Amino acid sequence: MTMPKRVGAILLLPLTMFMAGFGSLIFEVSWFRMLSLVVGATVSASTLVLVAFMGGFGIGAWYWGNHSAKNNNPGRLLTLLFASIAVFGLLSIWFINHLLPSCYTFLPSAGLSEGFTRVAVFTLAVLLLFIPAFFMGGVLPLIAGCYIKTANQLQSGMGNIYAFETIGSTLGGLITGFWLVGFTGQSATVLVAVVINTILAIIFLVLKPIVIPTAAEPASIEKITLRKTKTKQPQADIHPIDLQFIALLAAFISGFSVIGLQVVWFRIFRIYMTNSGYTFSLIASMVILGLFAGSWLYSLRGSKITNPAKVLLRLTWLMAIASALGLVILVNLPVLVMFPFESMHDTHAIRILLIPFLSALLVIVPVTMTSGFLFPLACTTHTKNYATIGNSIGKVLLINTAGSVTGPLLAAFVLIPLAGAGRAVLLFAATLLISSFFIMRSMNLQKKTATMITGVLALVSLVIAILLPQVKILPPSFSRFPKEILAYNESTEGTFVVGQENKQGTRVLSTYVNNSAVIGSTYDAIKVVKMVGHLPFFAGLKCNNVLVVGFGIGVTTSAVASHPEVKHIDCVELVAGLKGAAHYYSDLNHGIERDPRLSVRSGDGRHFLQSTTETFDLITTDPTHPILGSASLYTREYFELCRSHLNKGGMVSQYLPLHKLLPGDFKGIIQTFCSVFPKCTIWLGHYHAVLLGFTGDGKIDFREWANRMAAMQPDIWFYNNPYALASSLVLDATEIDKFGVQQHILTDDLPYTEYCSLSSFDAANLPANLSFMNNSRESLNRVFYNIPDPALMQHYVEGNRLMTDALRLMLQGDRNGFMMKMQEATMMNPDNQEFPFMMKLNMK
């Protein structure tokens, strides 16, 4: 009876480890995303949350690994672990979605300050991650202790178990990022992981598959190693205590470097890649895939290692070399990887999937594969005999986790802000070389010269990394066209760069945060962000204080500031250093950075609204595209958050893109906004749109509208004819209700724009959405009243309709059609001075 059970255990345990890894990545990806909506979607917040998770995982591995050595019923312990993970996973849905957000209301009402409330919420979030991670950490040492039953099986068994865990994690991360969240929703995705862990708990409770063998007394690792190597001359005189120290040092520096580098890599990849959920789910999964490849290789080759200390030393060297070479590849990534595929960039799978895959394969996988080989080797090297494998894995994993906690903290809060991402990679490589020096000293090598050379190389590499000029990592367009760098700054939250290019004697500026242009250089792009700032005031807003979510280079803020009744403007900007670059755009923002009414705060605008008790007369939002990282600023919950912070009669204005959105998704965002602001209007700014939400009746007195526009200062970027601007109104709530059943409401739980179809990137979406807006125009009389010349207004509306159709034809490459429609628009309304300007602009 023992043999079948033993065979069943051998088959079940790797599958259990696979499913445990699969479920843990579902939890991890889901929790990090859900918590970003509560504690802020900043690198600082996500790093601290990651540290909390890793800390709980490491302490749990140590505790449960140590406990397994004193327990003769590991099946019962595994039942406890899986059941606890399932319970806390189930509770996390309510905890994150309801309890934590309610603290922002409850605690201030109890008299606590906003600062204390933020700390309290973050502390609760840390506990939420720490507790289930504590139970997750125990799975690997317990499974390994059950699976490895002989000393000869130690290396291959450890490699197999770790390989199954990492491949399960890889697939869990990919499926969550590419399918589960977008298809089922965030809460349902967490429930999938809850079900997986519940099933595993039931299996170990009911089937009791783990059999503790009554084998002979365990043979020591040292004896087996001597039997294998008795014909070979030892290369190093290593005391057993020193060998264990080497294993722990290697484990620490591996976790320190790999997880620290992961923070740096992601910061650098954000400068190059499309910031979509797909791109970074792929890169994160490639990190774990490298760990799997290394651990699988160890399962095949680990038993042939006769001098583990020497192999650990070589792995540390390899990791340092791979990190440095990876930086060389990263600096030249546009030329090496991106530009060779530019002819296929219209194939969205190439741009969104293949290029990140190849980049990660070249930069990340060599380092993580080395780490994947090193970790199981460190576990087996530290193990005195196979019977204590669970205890040893727990201790090694604890030390590895200590490095995994220290590395990202140092990377995010010290190295990137002070040294920059490029030099941070070199500093990690130097740290690996320094560690190799201490490994060599612990090996008591007879060849002291090699140890001294390694020490000198480590010291020299450290000095070079510190004294080397800043390694500027620039968006791909800076590699394609020669540009003078006017400003460059790296912070924890992002890299911004201001470049200047001379085109036919004209100075053209471009500013990027990571790989996102802060503002377009075209007339339509500038006009629409000015509309975001001006429209509420022209529509009759009585305004003293304003919140601007996303300062950028200050164009929207300057539009707001141009209205003298405004007393104070708060801006929340993820990369607050952008304020220092605003002076390069004084012709667009009128020196807004010097306005005494302006206060720029660093952070996540949504989190600021969630955690403050302040209210405003106007809230404007000019985020990046929803599929490029800002989906949480287009959900029903965000719009409700804005509404709850408006004073009586207040308004919300927000940029709405027409490109990179499928028509159904585009209409869904409009429906989402209208579900929160029933008296809303949608305005068309050429190739872009503006959402304008009212808390009042949404009616606009045209005479006051015209008077307010007449009072504004002349602006070459903003045509201030009251009839022309009024004619850009295309939708109100009545027209939006005609869309039909609200099937595309965007929520925090189901963020479909973040997990969009790759067809969202089709160029055809922009003309399709533009045509939809043009054909859905409403009667202006439902919004405007007191129009002095209705016939003239109708001419402006028809002219705007024809111009919009002309722009659609231009997008489709029909220049002749564009000119014919524009001429028709001019004949319809010769008073509109924007028409000849648009013809001249588009026919250059």
Short mmCIF file of C-alpha atoms in Angstrom, two decimals, residues 230 314 625 801:
data_model
loop_
_atom_site.label_atom_id
_atom_site.label_comp_id
_atom_site.label_asym_id
_atom_site.label_seq_id
_atom_site.Cartn_x
_atom_site.Cartn_y
_atom_site.Cartn_z
CA LYS A 230 36.94 10.89 -4.08
CA ARG A 314 30.63 31.75 -10.88
CA HIS A 625 -4.58 57.60 -22.71
CA ARG A 801 -19.86 69.34 -39.27
#
